[in-house]
Short mmCIF file of C-alpha atoms (C1' of nucleotides) in Angstrom, two decimals:
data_model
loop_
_atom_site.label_atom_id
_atom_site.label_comp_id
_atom_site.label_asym_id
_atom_site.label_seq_id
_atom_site.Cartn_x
_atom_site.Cartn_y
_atom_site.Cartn_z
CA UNK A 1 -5.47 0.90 -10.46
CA UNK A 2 -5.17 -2.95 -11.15
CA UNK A 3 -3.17 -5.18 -9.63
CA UNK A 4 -1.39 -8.51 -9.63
CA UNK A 5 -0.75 -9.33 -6.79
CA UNK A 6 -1.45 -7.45 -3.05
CA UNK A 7 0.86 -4.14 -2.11
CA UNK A 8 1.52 -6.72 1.41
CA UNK A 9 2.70 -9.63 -1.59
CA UNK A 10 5.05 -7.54 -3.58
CA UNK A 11 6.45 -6.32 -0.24
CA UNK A 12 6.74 -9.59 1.10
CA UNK A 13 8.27 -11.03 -1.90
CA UNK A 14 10.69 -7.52 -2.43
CA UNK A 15 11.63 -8.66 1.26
CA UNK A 16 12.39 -12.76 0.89
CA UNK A 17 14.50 -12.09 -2.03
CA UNK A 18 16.40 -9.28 0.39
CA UNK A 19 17.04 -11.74 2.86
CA UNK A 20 18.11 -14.16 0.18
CA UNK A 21 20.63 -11.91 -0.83
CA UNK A 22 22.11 -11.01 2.69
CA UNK A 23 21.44 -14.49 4.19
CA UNK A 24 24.87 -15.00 5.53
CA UNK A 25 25.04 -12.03 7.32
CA UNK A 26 23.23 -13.04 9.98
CA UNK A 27 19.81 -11.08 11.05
CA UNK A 28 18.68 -8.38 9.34
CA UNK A 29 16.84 -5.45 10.67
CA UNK A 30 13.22 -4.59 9.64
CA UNK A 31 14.45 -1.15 9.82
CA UNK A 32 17.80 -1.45 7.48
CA UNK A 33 15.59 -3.90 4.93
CA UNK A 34 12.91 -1.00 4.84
CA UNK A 35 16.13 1.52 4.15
CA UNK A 36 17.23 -0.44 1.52
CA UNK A 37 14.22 -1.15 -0.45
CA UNK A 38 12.47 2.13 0.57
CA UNK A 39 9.18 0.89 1.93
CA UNK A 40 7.80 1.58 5.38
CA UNK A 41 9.01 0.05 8.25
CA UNK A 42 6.40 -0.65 10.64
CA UNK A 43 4.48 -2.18 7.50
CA UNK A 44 7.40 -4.65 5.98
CA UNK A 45 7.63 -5.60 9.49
CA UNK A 46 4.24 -6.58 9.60
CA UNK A 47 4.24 -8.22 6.62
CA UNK A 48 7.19 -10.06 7.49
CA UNK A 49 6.19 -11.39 10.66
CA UNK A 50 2.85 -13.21 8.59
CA UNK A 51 6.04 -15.27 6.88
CA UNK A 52 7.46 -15.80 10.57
CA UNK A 53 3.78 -17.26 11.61
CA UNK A 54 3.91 -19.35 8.51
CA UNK A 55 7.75 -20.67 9.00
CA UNK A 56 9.29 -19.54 5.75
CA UNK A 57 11.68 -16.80 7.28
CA UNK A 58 12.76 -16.62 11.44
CA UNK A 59 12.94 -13.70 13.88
CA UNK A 60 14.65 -12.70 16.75
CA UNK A 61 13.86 -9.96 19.65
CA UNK A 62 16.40 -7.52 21.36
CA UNK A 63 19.65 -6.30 20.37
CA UNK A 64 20.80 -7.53 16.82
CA UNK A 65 17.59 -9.54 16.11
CA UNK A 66 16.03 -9.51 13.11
CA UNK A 67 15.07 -11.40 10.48
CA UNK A 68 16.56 -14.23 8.38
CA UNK A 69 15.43 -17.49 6.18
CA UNK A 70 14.09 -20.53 8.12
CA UNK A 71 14.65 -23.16 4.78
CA UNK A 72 16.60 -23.80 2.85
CA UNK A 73 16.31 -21.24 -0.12
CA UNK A 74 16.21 -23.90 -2.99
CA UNK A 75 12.68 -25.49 -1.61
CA UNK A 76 11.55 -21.99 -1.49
CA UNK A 77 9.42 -20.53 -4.58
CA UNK A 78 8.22 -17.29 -5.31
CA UNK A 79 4.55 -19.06 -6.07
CA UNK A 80 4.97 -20.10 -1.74
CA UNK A 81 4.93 -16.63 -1.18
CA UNK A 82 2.48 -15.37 -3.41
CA UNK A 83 -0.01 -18.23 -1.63
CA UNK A 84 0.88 -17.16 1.99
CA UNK A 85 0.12 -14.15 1.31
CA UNK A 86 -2.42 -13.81 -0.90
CA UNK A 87 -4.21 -17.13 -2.02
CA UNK A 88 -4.78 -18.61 -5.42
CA UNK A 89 -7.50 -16.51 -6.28
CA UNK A 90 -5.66 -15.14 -9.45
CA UNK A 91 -4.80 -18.37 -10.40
CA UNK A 92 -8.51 -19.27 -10.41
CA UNK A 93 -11.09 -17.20 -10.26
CA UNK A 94 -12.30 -15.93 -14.02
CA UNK A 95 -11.02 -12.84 -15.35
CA UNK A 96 -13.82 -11.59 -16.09
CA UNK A 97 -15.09 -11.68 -12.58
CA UNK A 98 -18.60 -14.60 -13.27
CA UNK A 99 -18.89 -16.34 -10.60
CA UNK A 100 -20.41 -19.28 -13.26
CA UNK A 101 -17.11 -19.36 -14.69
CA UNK A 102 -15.55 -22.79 -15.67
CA UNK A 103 -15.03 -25.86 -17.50
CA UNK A 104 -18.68 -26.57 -17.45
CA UNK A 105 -20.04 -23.03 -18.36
CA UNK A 106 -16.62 -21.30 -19.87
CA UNK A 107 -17.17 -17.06 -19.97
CA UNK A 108 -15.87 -16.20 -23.61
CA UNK A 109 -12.45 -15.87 -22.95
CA UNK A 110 -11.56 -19.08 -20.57
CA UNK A 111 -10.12 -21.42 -23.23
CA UNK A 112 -7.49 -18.46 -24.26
CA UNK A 113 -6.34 -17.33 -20.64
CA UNK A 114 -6.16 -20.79 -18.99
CA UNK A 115 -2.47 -21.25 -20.75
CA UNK A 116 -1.58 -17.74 -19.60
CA UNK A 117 -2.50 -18.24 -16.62
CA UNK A 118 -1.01 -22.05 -15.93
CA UNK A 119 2.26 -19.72 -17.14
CA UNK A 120 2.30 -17.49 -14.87
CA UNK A 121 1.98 -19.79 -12.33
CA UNK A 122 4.46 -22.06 -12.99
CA UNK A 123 7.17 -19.36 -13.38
CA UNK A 124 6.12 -18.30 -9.88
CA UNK A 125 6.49 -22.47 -8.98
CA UNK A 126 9.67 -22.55 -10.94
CA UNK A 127 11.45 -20.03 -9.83
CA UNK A 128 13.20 -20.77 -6.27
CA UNK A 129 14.52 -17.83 -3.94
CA UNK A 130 17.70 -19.47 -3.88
CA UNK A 131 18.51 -18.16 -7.42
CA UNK A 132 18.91 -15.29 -6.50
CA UNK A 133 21.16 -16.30 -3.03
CA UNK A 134 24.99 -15.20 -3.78
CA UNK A 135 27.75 -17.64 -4.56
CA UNK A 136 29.05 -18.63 -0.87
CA UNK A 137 31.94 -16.31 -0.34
CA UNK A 138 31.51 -13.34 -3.13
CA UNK A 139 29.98 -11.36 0.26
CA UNK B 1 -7.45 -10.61 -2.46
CA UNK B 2 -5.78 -10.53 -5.58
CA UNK B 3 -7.60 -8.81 -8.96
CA UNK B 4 -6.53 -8.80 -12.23
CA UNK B 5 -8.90 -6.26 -13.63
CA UNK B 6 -10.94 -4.12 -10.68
CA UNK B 7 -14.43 -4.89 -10.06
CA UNK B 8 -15.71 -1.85 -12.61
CA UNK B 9 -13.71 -3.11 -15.30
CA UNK B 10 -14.74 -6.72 -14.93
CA UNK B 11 -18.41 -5.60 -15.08
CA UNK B 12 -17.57 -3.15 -18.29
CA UNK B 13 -16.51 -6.31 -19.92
CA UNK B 14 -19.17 -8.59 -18.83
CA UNK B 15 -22.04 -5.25 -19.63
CA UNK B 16 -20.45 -5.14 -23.41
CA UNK B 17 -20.34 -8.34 -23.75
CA UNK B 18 -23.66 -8.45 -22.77
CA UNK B 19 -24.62 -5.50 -25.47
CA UNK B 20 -22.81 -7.20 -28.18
CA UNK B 21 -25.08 -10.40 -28.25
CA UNK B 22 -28.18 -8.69 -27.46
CA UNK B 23 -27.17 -5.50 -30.35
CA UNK B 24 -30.01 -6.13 -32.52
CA UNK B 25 -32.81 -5.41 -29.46
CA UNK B 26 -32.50 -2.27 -29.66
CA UNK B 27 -32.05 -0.27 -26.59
CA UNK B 28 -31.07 -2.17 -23.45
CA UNK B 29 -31.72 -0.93 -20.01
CA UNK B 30 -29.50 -0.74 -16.82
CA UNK B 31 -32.35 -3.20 -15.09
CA UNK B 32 -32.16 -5.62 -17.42
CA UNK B 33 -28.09 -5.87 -17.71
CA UNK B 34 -27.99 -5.63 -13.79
CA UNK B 35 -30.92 -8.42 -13.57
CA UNK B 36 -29.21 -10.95 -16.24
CA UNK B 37 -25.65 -10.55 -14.62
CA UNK B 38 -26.94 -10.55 -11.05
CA UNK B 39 -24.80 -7.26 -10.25
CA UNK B 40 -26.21 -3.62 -9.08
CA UNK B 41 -28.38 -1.57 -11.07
CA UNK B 42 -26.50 1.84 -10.19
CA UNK B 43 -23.07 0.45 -10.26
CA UNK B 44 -23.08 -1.13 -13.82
CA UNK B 45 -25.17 2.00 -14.46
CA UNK B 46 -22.37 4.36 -13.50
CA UNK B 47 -19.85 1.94 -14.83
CA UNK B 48 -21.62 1.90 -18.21
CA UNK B 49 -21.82 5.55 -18.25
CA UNK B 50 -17.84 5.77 -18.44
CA UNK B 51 -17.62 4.26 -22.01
CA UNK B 52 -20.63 6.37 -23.23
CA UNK B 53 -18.39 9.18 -22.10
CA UNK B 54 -15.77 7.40 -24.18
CA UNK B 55 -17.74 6.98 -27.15
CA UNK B 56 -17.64 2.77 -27.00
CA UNK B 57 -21.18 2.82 -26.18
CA UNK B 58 -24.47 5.00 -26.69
CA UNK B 59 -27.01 5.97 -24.04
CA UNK B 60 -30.49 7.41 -24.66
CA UNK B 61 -32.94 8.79 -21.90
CA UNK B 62 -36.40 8.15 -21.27
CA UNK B 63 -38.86 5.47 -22.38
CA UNK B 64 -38.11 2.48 -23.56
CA UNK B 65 -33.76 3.95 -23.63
CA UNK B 66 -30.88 2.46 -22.25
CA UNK B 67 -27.62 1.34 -23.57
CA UNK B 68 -26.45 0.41 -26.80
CA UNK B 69 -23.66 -0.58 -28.51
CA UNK B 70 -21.52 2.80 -30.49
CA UNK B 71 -19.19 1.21 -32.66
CA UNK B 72 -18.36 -2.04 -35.12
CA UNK B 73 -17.93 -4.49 -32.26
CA UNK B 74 -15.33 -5.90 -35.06
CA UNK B 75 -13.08 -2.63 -34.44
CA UNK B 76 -13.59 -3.06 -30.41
CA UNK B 77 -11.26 -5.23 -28.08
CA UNK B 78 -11.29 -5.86 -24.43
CA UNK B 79 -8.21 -4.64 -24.62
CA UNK B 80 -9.51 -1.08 -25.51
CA UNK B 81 -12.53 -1.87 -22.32
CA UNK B 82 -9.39 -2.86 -20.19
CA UNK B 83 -7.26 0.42 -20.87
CA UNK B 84 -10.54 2.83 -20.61
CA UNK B 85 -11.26 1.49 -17.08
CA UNK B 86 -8.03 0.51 -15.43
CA UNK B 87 -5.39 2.41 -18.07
CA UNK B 88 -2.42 -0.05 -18.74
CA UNK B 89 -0.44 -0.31 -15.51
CA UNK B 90 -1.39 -3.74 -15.11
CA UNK B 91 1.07 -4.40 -18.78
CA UNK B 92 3.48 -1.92 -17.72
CA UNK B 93 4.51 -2.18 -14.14
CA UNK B 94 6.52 -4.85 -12.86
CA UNK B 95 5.24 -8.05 -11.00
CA UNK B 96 7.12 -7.15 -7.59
CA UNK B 97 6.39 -3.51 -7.32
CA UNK B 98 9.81 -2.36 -7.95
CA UNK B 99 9.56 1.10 -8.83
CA UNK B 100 12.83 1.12 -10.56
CA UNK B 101 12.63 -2.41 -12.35
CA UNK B 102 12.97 -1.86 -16.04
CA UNK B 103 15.42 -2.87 -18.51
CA UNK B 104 18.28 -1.08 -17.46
CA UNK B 105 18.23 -2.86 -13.85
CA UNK B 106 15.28 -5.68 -14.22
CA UNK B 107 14.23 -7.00 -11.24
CA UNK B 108 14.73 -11.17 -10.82
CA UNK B 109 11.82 -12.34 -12.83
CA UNK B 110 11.55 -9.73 -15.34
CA UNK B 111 12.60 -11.39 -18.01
CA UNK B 112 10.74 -14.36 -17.22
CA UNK B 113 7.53 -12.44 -17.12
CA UNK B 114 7.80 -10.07 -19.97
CA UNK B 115 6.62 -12.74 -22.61
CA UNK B 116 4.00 -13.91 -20.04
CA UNK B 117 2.78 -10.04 -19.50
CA UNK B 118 2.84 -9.83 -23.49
CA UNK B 119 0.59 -13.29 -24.53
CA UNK B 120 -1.84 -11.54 -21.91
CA UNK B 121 -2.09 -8.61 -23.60
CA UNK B 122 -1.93 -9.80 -27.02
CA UNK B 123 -5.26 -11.87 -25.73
CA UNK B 124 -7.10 -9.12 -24.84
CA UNK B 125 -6.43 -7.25 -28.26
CA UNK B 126 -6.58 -10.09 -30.35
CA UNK B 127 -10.19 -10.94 -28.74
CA UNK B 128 -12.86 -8.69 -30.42
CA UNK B 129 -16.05 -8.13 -29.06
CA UNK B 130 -17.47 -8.86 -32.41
CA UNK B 131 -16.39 -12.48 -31.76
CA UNK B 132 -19.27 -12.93 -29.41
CA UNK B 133 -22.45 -11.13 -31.14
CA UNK B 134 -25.00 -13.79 -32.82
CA UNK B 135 -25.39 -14.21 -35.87
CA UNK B 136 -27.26 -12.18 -37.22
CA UNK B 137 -31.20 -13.65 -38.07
CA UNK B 138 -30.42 -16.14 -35.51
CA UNK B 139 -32.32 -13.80 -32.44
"C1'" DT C 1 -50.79 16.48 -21.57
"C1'" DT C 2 -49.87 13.28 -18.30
"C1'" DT C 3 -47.63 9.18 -16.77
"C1'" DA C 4 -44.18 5.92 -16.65
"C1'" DA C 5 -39.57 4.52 -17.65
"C1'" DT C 6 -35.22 5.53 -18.18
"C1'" DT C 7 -30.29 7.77 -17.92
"C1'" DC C 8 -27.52 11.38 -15.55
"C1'" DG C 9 -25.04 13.42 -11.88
"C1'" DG C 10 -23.78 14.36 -7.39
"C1'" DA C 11 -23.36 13.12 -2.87
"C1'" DC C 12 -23.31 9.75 0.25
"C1'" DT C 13 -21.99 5.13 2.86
"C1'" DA C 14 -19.41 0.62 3.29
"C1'" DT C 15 -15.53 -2.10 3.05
"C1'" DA C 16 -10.95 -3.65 2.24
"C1'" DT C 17 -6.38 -2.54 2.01
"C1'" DA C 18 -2.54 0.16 3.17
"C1'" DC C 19 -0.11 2.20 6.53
"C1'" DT C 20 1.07 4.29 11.36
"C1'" DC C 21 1.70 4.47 16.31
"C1'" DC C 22 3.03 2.92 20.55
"C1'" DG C 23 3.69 0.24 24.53
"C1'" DA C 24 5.19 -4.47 25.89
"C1'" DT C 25 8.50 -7.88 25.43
"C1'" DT C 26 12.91 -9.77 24.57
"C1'" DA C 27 17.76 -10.03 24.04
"C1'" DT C 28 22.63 -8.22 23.79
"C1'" DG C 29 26.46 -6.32 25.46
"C1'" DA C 30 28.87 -2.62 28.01
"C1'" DT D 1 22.50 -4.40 36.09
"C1'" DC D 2 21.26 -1.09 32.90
"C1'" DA D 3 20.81 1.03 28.45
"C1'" DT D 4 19.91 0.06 23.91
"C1'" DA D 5 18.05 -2.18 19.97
"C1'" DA D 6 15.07 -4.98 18.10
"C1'" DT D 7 10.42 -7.76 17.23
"C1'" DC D 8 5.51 -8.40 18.68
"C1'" DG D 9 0.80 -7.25 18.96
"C1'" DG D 10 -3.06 -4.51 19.17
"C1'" DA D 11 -5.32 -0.59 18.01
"C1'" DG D 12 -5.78 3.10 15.39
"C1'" DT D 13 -5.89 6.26 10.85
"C1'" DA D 14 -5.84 7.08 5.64
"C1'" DT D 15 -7.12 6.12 1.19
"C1'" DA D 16 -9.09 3.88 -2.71
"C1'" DT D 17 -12.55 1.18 -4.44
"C1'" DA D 18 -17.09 -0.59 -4.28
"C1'" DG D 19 -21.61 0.24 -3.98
"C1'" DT D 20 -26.10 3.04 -2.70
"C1'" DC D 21 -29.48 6.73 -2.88
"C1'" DC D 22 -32.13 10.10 -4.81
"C1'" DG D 23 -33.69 13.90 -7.35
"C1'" DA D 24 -33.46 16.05 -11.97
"C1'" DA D 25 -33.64 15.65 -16.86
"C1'" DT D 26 -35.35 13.31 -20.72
"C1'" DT D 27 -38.19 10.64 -23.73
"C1'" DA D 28 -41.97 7.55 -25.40
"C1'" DA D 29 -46.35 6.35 -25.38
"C1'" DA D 30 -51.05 6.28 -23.43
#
DNA sequence: TTTAATTCGGACTATATACTCCGATTATGA
DNA sequence: TCATAATCGGAGTATATAGTCCGAATTAAA
């Protein structure tokens, strides 16, 4: 199997954008956010709680905690997430795996993927969790 | 840690690269492709042994055998490496792990990262392997 | 014919990631 | 004050990938 990014990234991403989406409703359940987007639990929680640690979303204990955005969703890219969670190894490391890779001593391909890759990475920067928020109201 | 390609398929590409400008030496061994790319001797041995199977590469026994290349490296892309090794979920699946992302109910960034998805892929089949060998005479 | 060099194949170990379990803690509200 | 609902944290299991080991088969050349 190949990946993009981490099973623990997409979740944590699938989750930021849920919380986007219900953000005025208060907190929001690990349990009904698992529910809705069909993932395990105990593991969304987890991952969740790495974005708690790193300030992005909040949490609350005891009866109707849960969890809920700690900024404001417009300062808040995808590409943020992607780096909590998983570095910026894909955004550097060669795609063919040498570890002699770069500008000095380019592997055969590193000319052609460095505009793919400067791409992908700035739709990640560009694209804010907030654009995906609901008009204030049409909850 | 994030991959784009696993580990067997980045050393498939880096092994036939590795064929295609040494093709006119004859038989190369396992040691020597392990030694010269600083990887393991069984694991590129095993990994090489995947594209004999596929008929991208020949193998011969014995003295003075090893690994060769099976084809026109002009009719051979690392696209068609990529695909033996990892298949095509990599092009196919979408960047947040939505199952049910597609283009009846995209998720938020699939339209953004179609084109990006495509250019990669386009890349890797545009990109022969033929476009590394040496000339020839000049070995 | 023997020796050395090589792939082949199967079984094994190591490691990282994914995922689960559960008790402790915290908070709400009846 | 008590029951209930939630996160937190640590420890554990499952699975896939990465990587190793070794003996058998094969071949070339001495």
């Amino acid at each position: 199997m190949t990946v993009l990014f981490s099973r623990k990234c997409e979740y944590a991403l699938q989750g930021i954008l849920y919380l986007a989406e219900k953000q005025y409703e208060g907190n929001i359940s690990a349990e009904q956010i698992a529910t809705d987007l069909n993932i395990s639990r105990d593991f969304i929680s987890k991952t969740l709680q790495s974005l708690v640690k790193d300030g992005i979303i909040q949490s609350h204990r005891g009866k109707s905690g849960g969890f809920s955005l700690a900024k404001d969703p417009d300062s808040m890219s995808l590409l943020d997430i992607v780096l909590i969670i998983d570095g910026n190894s894909v955004f550097e490391s060669c795609v063919l795996g040498l570890p002699t890779c770069g500008a000095e001593s380019p592997c055969p391909v590193h000319e052609k993927w460095g505009p793919i890759r400067e791409a992908s990475r700035k739709m990640l920067e560009n694209t804010t969790v907030a654009q995906f928020q609901p008009v204030t109201g049409s909850v």
